[in-house]
């Protein structure tokens, strides 16, 4: 069995994220990191591999992104992936969900995996959708927000929370699964794994290598256009209490609530 | 035909409130762009009577396409909506907030090679076209999104669209026969809507003390329960702690939980993720206790307390008891 994990490089959690008014895209300058939600997908792949229920030959990390994104792949490999594929091309810049999902599906098609794993959301784009887009292109069944995944020969039994409570769904392989962050506690990479990551095979592909039609990706191939960026509706800033002396803090909270007749 | 096609999710004989919101919004927008408002419903024929389907007319739908296919999973609905759009030519597909709409909308995007916008809070009709407004980056900005080509896929944020009965019209019900794609038959529902944990009632409470992952462990909820008891309220929770099995699903607030608007919502150890915020932002007073001064919840709290909940919450319970007793 072969597992592909889709990973993305995103601005580091500590970086204040903002839009770039010129390009109408997220400003992705500054410190970057592997999308934290994707570490759960890698961990899920490793648990399938180590679980012994099925034989996993390979875990392959796949990303689409600018040149710098190879670092997200190194991180994915240090967490256990065997090799990685980096789809990178100027022509891809500005791709929306439709274009990104299409492009990633072309890379996956060539890999022909039995299982594709993704994170529940990218920390910057927060679209929650790439999994289902990729799945439809690959003509595979899919499920998002999965928090429990039992693997057996040829099928998965998945659990996830939907609108009315928890659903249990049986999914035949090959399949595309986006995992929720409650599925596992990702491991930390060992120093040895971090050092060794650069030596694992990393293949770089341009659009042509992946058979991606140029007019379906990038700014021009995208099916949505950002017309304007506006500030959010303003909400009056709340009061802030820094807790130094807890007795005092608590009295302040009580007084605040009492003023609003919440303790009647 | 220009028009707007929505999807109405249903469970145990009733349509989802957010789906009804999408139907209402779709009807309103269809009028503005001069098109028809239609709805797709999918499920076992025994669950989808003419009467139930026709009742969507009350929310402004002119037509309801009914298909016999599995309900509760995305791909079969993608097949049905794609066929209806291809045969009848709708200009937009619109979904209410929740979970399934994201999966169906994403599937349509791929199937029809069209644009998608999610977490949409508002839709504007301009010159016969729609522009979707989407908050991004933790709601720090809102982008206006236009579509290239048709149909455009619009996935609403939870509670963004209100379900409004606009009359007592009955929608025309049209049966559609759809051959499901092979991959759409490869996921099957084994159990739907399992309620994990006790059946607690939080919807009627005027005061809610909500706990999140910051409580550290399941036992942390005891602090919330003591405070709620002192205040005469109930206890609520985030998905993170419900998924972890610390608290019952029935107490979960947010996108795949409940929507509440109590007089007071006191959040302890909750970061304030969008999916939680959408279920409680209409509360009259929001108090947050969080040790991280940059936690997003402080952006929409009326009173923010930066500190360790383990120190603050027990003392607060005592102080409230004292105040109320005296
Ligand atoms: C499709 C989808 C649907 C979702 N539906 C829902 C939903 O219905 N409801 C929901 O709630 N979420 C939902 N989520 C999940 C949501 O995105 C967040 O992951 C979740 O709300 C986070 O829960 P939390 O605040 O408890 O945990 P965290 O985000 O981990 O926050 C914990 C907070 O506790 C603070 N903290 C830690 N220790 C202390 C301490 N000692 N004292 C004080 N503060 C402390 C931390 O600073 C942190 O801010 C959904 C997500 C998706 C993708
Ligand atoms: N550019 C990308 N390259 C690889 N994987 C991606 C990319 N964008 C999104 N993903 C995957 O899709 C998941 C959901 O992202 P999103 O739909 O953007 O919220 C992420 O957790 C990743 O696993």
XYZ file of C-alpha atoms and ligand atoms in Angstrom:
666
model
C 0.000 0.000 0.000
C 1.174 3.504 -0.806
C 0.124 6.577 1.161
C 0.483 10.146 -0.089
C 0.234 12.966 2.435
C -0.535 16.470 1.194
C 1.370 19.081 3.154
C 1.615 22.825 2.853
C 4.058 25.468 3.932
C 2.325 28.301 5.778
C 3.374 31.469 7.613
C 4.579 30.596 11.112
C 1.957 30.869 13.870
C 3.914 33.738 15.410
C 3.767 35.851 12.241
C 0.893 38.293 12.064
C -0.879 37.359 8.852
C -2.092 40.030 6.469
C -3.240 40.540 2.907
C -1.025 42.066 0.246
C -3.102 44.802 -1.373
C -1.059 44.717 -4.566
C -1.440 41.046 -5.459
C -4.724 40.526 -3.533
C -3.102 37.456 -1.999
C -2.045 36.558 1.518
C 1.324 38.100 2.310
C 3.453 34.996 2.804
C 6.745 36.708 3.525
C 8.470 36.093 6.851
C 9.050 32.952 8.879
C 7.303 29.860 7.541
C 6.545 26.417 8.844
C 4.817 23.157 7.991
C 1.047 23.628 8.367
C 0.477 22.335 11.931
C -2.748 20.563 10.878
C -0.730 18.500 8.377
C 1.430 16.981 11.108
C -1.704 15.063 12.156
C -2.015 13.674 8.619
C 1.617 12.546 8.623
C 1.161 10.992 12.057
C -1.945 9.162 10.815
C 0.076 7.786 7.903
C 2.829 6.640 10.272
C 0.327 4.927 12.539
C -1.108 3.023 9.571
C 2.405 2.067 8.521
C 3.458 0.993 11.998
C 0.083 -0.510 12.925
C 0.669 -3.758 11.041
C -2.924 -4.134 9.773
C -1.788 -3.506 6.215
C 1.559 -3.473 4.519
C 2.667 0.078 3.735
C 5.539 0.263 1.285
C 5.835 3.978 1.131
C 4.660 7.273 2.612
C 5.142 10.123 0.155
C 4.772 13.791 1.125
C 3.468 16.031 -1.650
C 3.295 19.795 -1.746
C 2.534 22.539 -4.205
C 4.182 25.822 -3.424
C 7.024 28.232 -4.108
C 10.648 27.186 -3.988
C 10.906 27.662 -0.219
C 8.233 24.992 0.332
C 10.851 22.230 0.151
C 11.387 22.966 3.843
C 7.869 21.788 4.633
C 8.770 18.573 2.787
C 11.958 18.183 4.824
C 9.887 18.532 7.952
C 7.383 15.958 6.676
C 10.207 13.546 5.930
C 11.726 14.131 9.370
C 8.346 13.091 10.776
C 8.502 9.817 8.895
C 7.694 10.198 5.185
C 9.985 8.135 2.945
C 10.312 10.642 0.107
C 8.650 13.747 -1.223
C 7.418 15.509 -4.338
C 7.499 19.273 -4.777
C 5.255 20.757 -7.443
C 6.607 24.216 -8.100
C 6.254 26.530 -11.054
C 5.785 30.270 -11.546
C 2.698 29.371 -13.570
C 0.998 28.101 -10.405
C 1.243 31.369 -8.473
C -2.149 32.759 -7.513
C -4.017 29.465 -7.944
C -7.370 29.358 -6.152
C -8.966 26.256 -4.581
C -10.221 24.977 -7.924
C -6.798 25.328 -9.574
C -4.805 24.073 -6.579
C -6.970 20.982 -6.198
C -6.676 20.231 -9.904
C -2.885 20.649 -9.917
C -2.380 18.490 -6.821
C -4.626 15.796 -8.273
C -2.389 15.581 -11.360
C 0.650 14.914 -9.180
C -1.286 12.343 -7.157
C -2.570 10.675 -10.312
C 1.028 9.940 -11.313
C 1.762 8.517 -7.859
C -1.382 6.374 -7.905
C -1.689 6.034 -4.102
C -4.041 3.738 -2.207
C -4.655 6.400 0.407
C -4.311 10.192 0.305
C -4.224 11.976 3.660
C -4.630 15.708 4.297
C -4.934 18.052 7.264
C -8.295 19.503 8.305
C -7.373 22.997 7.128
C -4.464 25.096 6.011
C -3.534 27.594 8.675
C -3.378 30.466 6.182
C -6.008 29.741 3.528
C -8.463 27.961 5.845
C -10.530 26.538 3.010
C -11.325 23.061 4.442
C -11.953 21.915 0.885
C -8.809 20.713 -0.914
C -9.450 17.097 0.116
C -12.879 16.875 -1.506
C -11.676 18.703 -4.630
C -8.757 16.326 -5.087
C -10.995 13.306 -4.416
C -13.469 14.208 -7.136
C -10.668 14.622 -9.683
C -9.177 11.273 -8.680
C -12.639 9.647 -8.632
C -12.037 8.351 -5.135
C -14.430 8.342 -2.169
C -13.534 10.892 0.489
C -14.326 12.176 3.936
C -13.140 15.251 5.858
C -12.663 15.953 9.581
C -11.988 12.291 10.389
C -10.968 11.710 14.013
C -10.737 7.922 14.025
C -9.583 5.759 11.154
C -9.325 1.980 11.318
C -7.655 0.418 8.347
C -8.241 -3.088 7.065
C -7.465 -4.774 3.752
C -9.125 -2.643 1.067
C -11.190 -0.422 3.332
C -11.299 2.114 6.127
C -13.767 2.611 8.937
C -13.864 6.301 9.791
C -15.537 8.412 12.429
C -16.167 12.118 12.306
C -18.442 14.705 13.776
C -21.001 16.158 11.358
C -24.126 18.286 11.782
C -26.081 15.854 13.952
C -23.435 14.069 15.993
C -20.817 11.456 15.200
C -21.018 9.518 11.942
C -19.301 6.204 11.268
C -18.557 5.707 7.589
C -17.005 2.804 5.729
C -14.799 3.887 2.858
C -13.339 1.617 0.200
C -9.730 2.166 -0.854
C -8.312 3.972 -2.696
C -9.642 6.989 -0.812
C -8.920 10.577 0.189
C -9.190 11.369 3.899
C -8.733 14.748 5.613
C -8.018 14.180 9.286
C -9.204 16.339 12.160
C -6.723 17.501 14.780
C -8.229 15.194 17.412
C -7.174 12.063 15.506
C -3.767 11.813 17.148
C -0.941 13.523 18.998
C 1.816 14.078 16.419
C 5.298 12.935 17.392
C 8.312 15.197 17.500
C 11.037 14.459 14.996
C 14.255 13.053 16.406
C 17.454 14.975 15.844
C 18.679 12.111 13.690
C 15.540 12.268 11.555
C 15.939 16.013 11.116
C 19.556 15.572 10.024
C 18.641 12.691 7.718
C 15.696 14.437 6.052
C 17.814 16.175 3.440
C 19.148 12.848 2.203
C 15.752 11.347 1.412
C 14.663 11.579 -2.233
C 12.927 14.833 -3.161
C 11.570 15.148 -6.669
C 10.786 18.576 -8.070
C 8.136 18.840 -10.743
C 7.019 21.718 -12.950
C 3.525 21.904 -14.439
C 4.693 20.297 -17.682
C 6.187 17.308 -15.851
C 2.881 16.672 -14.125
C 0.730 17.025 -17.231
C -1.005 20.087 -15.834
C -2.833 22.203 -18.397
C -1.381 25.691 -18.074
C -4.672 27.476 -18.624
C -6.289 25.786 -15.624
C -3.864 27.082 -12.990
C -2.340 30.276 -11.653
C -3.997 33.667 -11.565
C -5.404 33.325 -15.059
C -6.665 29.782 -14.620
C -8.410 30.532 -11.340
C -12.198 30.678 -11.280
C -12.456 33.245 -8.507
C -11.145 36.800 -8.435
C -10.639 38.882 -5.329
C -12.193 42.265 -6.112
C -11.452 44.036 -2.856
C -10.065 43.617 0.636
C -12.020 45.380 3.348
C -11.606 45.758 7.095
C -13.978 43.608 9.171
C -17.046 45.157 10.786
C -15.737 46.927 13.876
C -16.691 45.589 17.255
C -15.949 47.774 20.240
C -12.852 46.482 21.987
C -13.581 44.742 25.261
C -12.056 45.509 28.627
C -8.941 43.542 29.538
C -7.825 42.493 33.001
C -4.327 41.088 33.448
C -4.357 38.682 36.355
C -1.677 39.696 38.833
C -3.429 39.381 42.171
C -6.103 36.739 41.661
C -8.303 37.879 44.579
C -8.384 41.333 43.054
C -9.003 39.948 39.563
C -11.928 37.916 40.801
C -13.460 40.921 42.544
C -13.178 42.904 39.314
C -14.927 40.154 37.355
C -17.695 39.938 39.945
C -18.177 43.715 39.905
C -18.280 43.697 36.094
C -20.916 40.972 36.043
C -22.889 42.585 38.863
C -23.015 45.888 36.972
C -24.653 44.029 34.087
C -27.138 42.366 36.443
C -25.786 38.915 35.685
C -25.625 37.845 39.304
C -29.235 38.543 40.186
C -31.536 29.733 -17.143
C -29.904 31.919 -14.596
C -30.852 30.910 -11.125
C -29.637 29.653 -7.810
C -29.538 26.044 -6.719
C -29.261 25.247 -3.030
C -29.009 21.982 -1.139
C -31.256 21.126 1.791
C -29.787 18.698 4.286
C -32.341 16.790 6.334
C -32.353 14.434 9.291
C -35.175 12.611 11.045
C -37.852 14.253 8.943
C -36.757 17.864 9.287
C -34.615 20.160 7.198
C -31.448 21.618 8.672
C -31.838 25.185 9.914
C -28.770 26.384 8.032
C -30.021 24.741 4.855
C -33.318 26.596 5.235
C -31.236 29.749 5.656
C -29.552 28.990 2.338
C -32.935 28.377 0.683
C -34.217 31.762 1.937
C -31.042 33.539 0.891
C -31.083 31.786 -2.488
C -34.675 32.888 -3.088
C -33.850 36.476 -2.199
C -30.766 36.559 -4.413
C -32.515 34.795 -7.308
C -35.091 37.562 -7.340
C -32.347 40.184 -7.400
C -30.502 38.630 -10.327
C -33.698 37.662 -12.110
C -33.560 33.890 -11.910
C -35.204 30.869 -10.370
C -34.604 29.566 -6.854
C -34.414 25.791 -6.693
C -33.359 23.219 -4.127
C -31.885 19.739 -4.325
C -32.929 17.158 -1.752
C -31.466 13.687 -1.638
C -32.495 10.654 0.335
C -34.706 7.634 0.605
C -38.085 8.314 -1.101
C -39.921 7.169 2.034
C -38.378 10.099 3.926
C -39.034 12.707 1.272
C -42.776 13.167 0.882
C -44.221 15.623 -1.639
C -45.451 17.591 1.329
C -42.072 17.867 3.029
C -40.292 18.798 -0.201
C -43.032 21.181 -1.271
C -42.806 22.954 2.084
C -39.523 24.495 0.944
C -41.768 26.822 -1.049
C -42.440 28.613 2.226
C -38.815 29.696 2.221
C -39.057 30.940 -1.340
C -38.036 27.922 -3.429
C -39.891 27.609 -6.729
C -38.711 24.117 -7.518
C -37.376 21.143 -5.580
C -35.355 18.446 -7.312
C -35.752 15.184 -5.429
C -33.318 12.335 -5.966
C -33.222 8.840 -4.555
C -29.639 8.605 -3.330
C -27.880 8.185 0.023
C -28.185 11.216 2.338
C -25.493 12.349 4.753
C -22.437 11.985 2.511
C -21.055 14.457 0.002
C -20.368 12.611 -3.249
C -23.920 11.420 -4.105
C -25.178 14.986 -3.724
C -22.371 16.222 -5.971
C -23.616 13.815 -8.644
C -27.195 15.048 -8.321
C -26.353 18.762 -8.235
C -23.884 18.478 -11.115
C -26.542 16.796 -13.250
C -29.228 19.347 -12.398
C -26.832 22.213 -13.106
C -25.721 20.667 -16.402
C -29.282 19.927 -17.541
C -30.981 23.076 -16.273
C -28.132 25.581 -16.120
C -28.109 27.304 -12.740
C -25.629 30.153 -12.267
C -24.823 29.570 -8.602
C -24.804 26.750 -6.075
C -25.373 27.970 -2.526
C -24.883 26.139 0.788
C -25.635 27.019 4.403
C -23.012 26.536 7.105
C -22.187 23.159 8.601
C -19.955 20.439 7.267
C -21.537 18.643 4.332
C -21.897 21.829 2.258
C -18.103 22.178 2.288
C -17.675 18.676 0.889
C -20.409 19.004 -1.720
C -19.317 22.488 -2.774
C -15.722 21.287 -3.111
C -16.831 18.293 -5.171
C -18.802 20.533 -7.536
C -15.790 22.793 -7.905
C -13.751 19.889 -9.195
C -16.505 18.278 -11.256
C -17.490 21.464 -13.094
C -14.118 23.266 -12.940
C -15.649 26.307 -11.249
C -14.832 28.762 -8.485
C -15.664 28.281 -4.825
C -15.770 30.621 -1.839
C -16.318 29.318 1.672
C -17.202 30.809 5.065
C -19.223 33.452 3.234
C -21.054 35.843 5.547
C -22.819 37.983 2.957
C -23.706 37.835 -0.722
C -24.331 40.912 -2.875
C -26.161 40.948 -6.185
C -24.520 43.314 -8.672
C -25.508 43.579 -12.358
C -27.062 40.140 -12.434
C -24.026 38.564 -10.783
C -23.180 37.640 -7.223
C -20.232 38.781 -5.157
C -19.411 36.711 -2.064
C -17.971 38.340 1.047
C -15.642 36.151 3.013
C -13.841 36.986 6.259
C -10.273 35.681 6.199
C -7.227 35.468 8.468
C -9.113 35.054 11.741
C -11.705 37.607 10.632
C -9.087 40.363 10.380
C -10.165 41.227 6.829
C -13.061 40.556 4.492
C -12.510 39.826 0.800
C -15.053 40.416 -1.951
C -14.932 37.483 -4.342
C -16.187 37.439 -7.913
C -16.585 34.336 -10.079
C -15.156 33.629 -13.511
C -17.582 31.459 -15.451
C -20.606 29.601 -14.113
C -21.768 28.236 -11.808
C -20.130 29.914 -8.842
C -20.107 27.868 -5.639
C -20.917 29.761 -2.435
C -20.537 28.021 0.934
C -22.009 30.075 3.766
C -20.734 30.403 7.284
C -22.875 28.928 10.045
C -25.839 31.208 10.820
C -24.876 33.665 8.065
C -28.226 33.232 6.323
C -31.485 33.411 8.257
C -34.272 30.967 7.539
C -37.268 33.168 6.790
C -40.718 31.989 5.860
C -41.816 34.328 3.116
C -45.291 32.924 2.448
C -47.152 29.656 2.218
C -46.389 28.727 -1.367
C -45.715 25.115 -2.274
C -42.660 24.375 -4.376
C -42.980 22.255 -7.496
C -41.394 18.865 -6.815
C -39.475 17.299 -9.697
C -38.023 13.804 -9.443
C -34.595 13.426 -10.976
C -33.014 10.169 -11.906
C -29.272 10.206 -11.430
C -26.773 7.488 -12.127
C -24.239 7.786 -9.313
C -20.558 7.843 -10.179
C -18.785 4.679 -9.172
C -16.691 6.411 -6.510
C -19.840 7.902 -4.963
C -20.981 4.428 -4.007
C -17.725 3.563 -2.243
C -18.452 5.334 1.018
C -21.342 4.047 3.106
C -22.874 5.372 6.280
C -22.709 2.793 9.041
C -24.100 4.967 11.799
C -25.306 8.560 11.610
C -25.724 11.185 14.320
C -24.405 9.252 17.300
C -24.785 11.321 20.474
C -21.695 10.848 22.577
C -22.060 11.479 26.288
C -25.003 12.560 28.375
C -27.975 14.415 26.929
C -27.529 17.780 28.636
C -29.736 20.783 27.972
C -27.854 24.010 27.468
C -30.121 25.839 25.046
C -32.411 27.283 27.675
C -29.662 28.487 30.005
C -29.270 32.241 30.437
C -25.743 31.758 31.683
C -23.231 29.396 30.128
C -19.799 28.565 31.465
C -17.900 27.028 28.579
C -14.709 25.024 28.845
C -12.045 24.231 26.269
C -8.764 22.408 25.880
C -7.178 24.865 28.313
C -8.867 22.943 31.131
C -6.073 20.439 30.642
C -8.042 17.273 31.361
C -11.592 15.961 31.637
C -11.605 16.621 35.387
C -11.011 20.302 34.636
C -14.701 20.528 33.827
C -15.461 20.148 37.524
C -14.255 23.733 37.946
C -16.653 24.881 35.226
C -19.490 22.960 36.834
C -18.871 24.559 40.236
C -18.820 28.015 38.675
C -21.934 27.311 36.617
C -23.697 26.071 39.723
C -22.762 29.191 41.652
C -24.013 31.363 38.813
C -27.159 29.391 38.148
C -26.099 28.404 34.650
C -25.111 25.383 32.579
C -21.830 24.137 31.131
C -20.868 24.179 27.447
C -17.832 22.921 25.533
C -15.693 23.169 22.372
C -15.275 20.478 19.735
C -11.710 19.872 20.863
C -12.822 18.640 24.296
C -15.870 16.785 22.963
C -13.717 14.942 20.425
C -11.350 14.120 23.280
C -14.239 12.592 25.225
C -13.989 15.108 28.105
C -17.553 16.378 27.771
C -20.823 15.369 26.041
C -21.508 16.304 22.426
C -24.872 17.734 23.497
C -22.956 20.552 25.230
C -20.879 21.495 22.190
C -21.176 24.991 20.794
C -20.237 25.855 17.218
C -20.280 24.878 13.591
C -21.150 21.223 14.125
C -22.727 21.772 17.526
C -25.285 24.161 18.933
C -25.850 27.854 18.457
C -26.627 29.801 21.609
C -27.115 33.420 22.661
C -27.277 33.504 26.463
C -27.071 36.620 28.636
C -23.593 35.597 29.678
C -21.102 33.318 27.955
C -18.048 32.777 30.119
C -15.312 30.953 28.208
C -12.475 29.304 30.129
C -9.477 27.931 28.232
C -11.048 28.461 24.820
C -8.974 29.933 21.991
C -11.917 31.387 20.068
C -11.620 29.566 16.730
C -14.074 30.743 14.069
C -15.976 27.444 14.225
C -16.626 28.036 17.913
C -17.287 31.762 17.584
C -20.092 31.252 15.039
C -22.091 29.353 17.644
C -21.868 31.911 20.461
C -21.021 35.345 19.105
C -24.601 36.544 19.527
C -24.321 36.170 23.318
C -25.171 39.395 25.166
C -22.029 39.399 27.288
C -18.871 37.454 26.559
C -16.215 36.955 29.232
C -13.039 35.058 28.366
C -10.351 33.667 30.615
C -7.236 32.659 28.713
C -3.551 32.671 29.571
C -2.516 33.696 26.073
C -2.933 37.469 25.594
C -3.028 36.900 21.819
C -5.855 34.361 21.914
C -8.397 35.235 19.189
C -11.242 35.080 21.708
C -10.130 38.409 23.172
C -10.997 40.009 19.817
C -14.671 39.424 20.458
C -14.968 39.390 24.247
C -16.563 42.156 26.281
C -14.330 41.298 29.210
C -11.042 39.504 28.707
C -9.088 38.097 31.611
C -5.494 37.181 30.859
C -4.423 34.552 33.339
C -4.404 30.942 34.467
C -7.907 29.527 34.709
C -6.783 27.032 37.352
C -6.173 29.949 39.677
C -9.064 32.152 38.609
C -12.062 29.886 38.061
C -12.243 28.239 41.532
C -11.845 31.608 43.271
C -14.422 33.145 40.990
C -16.910 30.434 41.934
C -16.313 31.205 45.618
C -16.653 34.946 45.096
C -19.872 34.563 43.130
C -21.336 32.320 45.811
C -20.417 34.877 48.440
C -21.869 37.750 46.451
C -25.117 35.929 45.759
C -25.429 34.649 49.302
C -24.835 38.100 50.796
C -15.366 21.791 10.004
C -15.030 22.156 11.400
C -16.039 22.205 12.350
C -15.756 22.565 13.650
N -16.782 22.651 14.541
C -16.535 23.116 15.786
C -17.590 23.309 16.727
O -18.767 23.038 16.455
N -17.281 23.800 17.941
C -16.002 24.105 18.312
O -15.802 24.553 19.457
N -14.984 23.900 17.462
C -15.217 23.411 16.212
N -14.166 23.190 15.366
C -12.783 23.216 15.905
C -12.195 24.591 16.057
O -11.576 24.957 14.850
C -11.131 24.600 17.176
O -10.176 23.608 16.922
C -11.711 24.363 18.571
O -12.810 25.229 18.789
C -10.636 24.624 19.595
O -11.097 24.287 20.876
P -10.430 24.911 22.168
O -10.586 26.389 22.157
O -10.996 24.153 23.326
O -8.916 24.461 22.070
P -7.613 25.281 21.675
O -7.785 25.965 20.393
O -6.493 24.329 21.839
O -7.513 26.408 22.793
C -7.186 26.181 24.119
C -6.954 27.544 24.766
O -6.751 27.385 26.157
C -5.782 28.314 26.599
N -5.209 27.793 27.833
C -4.402 26.705 27.980
N -4.107 26.522 29.281
C -4.732 27.512 29.971
C -4.787 27.864 31.350
N -4.173 27.140 32.290
N -5.503 28.960 31.688
C -6.154 29.707 30.751
N -6.130 29.411 29.442
C -5.428 28.325 29.062
C -4.814 28.405 25.453
O -4.124 29.653 25.490
C -5.716 28.276 24.230
O -6.110 29.551 23.751
C -14.420 22.845 14.045
C -13.413 22.792 13.102
C -13.698 22.463 11.798
C -12.587 22.444 10.800
N -0.589 23.933 -1.731
C -0.834 22.776 -1.117
N 0.013 21.720 -1.277
C -0.227 20.536 -0.657
N -1.274 20.323 0.134
C -2.143 21.326 0.340
C -1.979 22.606 -0.276
N -3.000 23.396 0.136
C -3.764 22.642 0.963
N -3.246 21.398 1.091
C -3.778 20.280 1.911
O -5.156 20.478 2.084
C -5.482 20.557 3.472
C -6.644 21.489 3.656
O -6.298 22.783 3.222
P -7.362 23.914 2.887
O -8.442 23.293 2.065
O -6.598 24.969 2.179
O -7.864 24.409 4.232
C -4.199 20.965 4.148
O -4.175 20.559 5.499
C -3.170 20.226 3.303
O -3.107 18.868 3.705
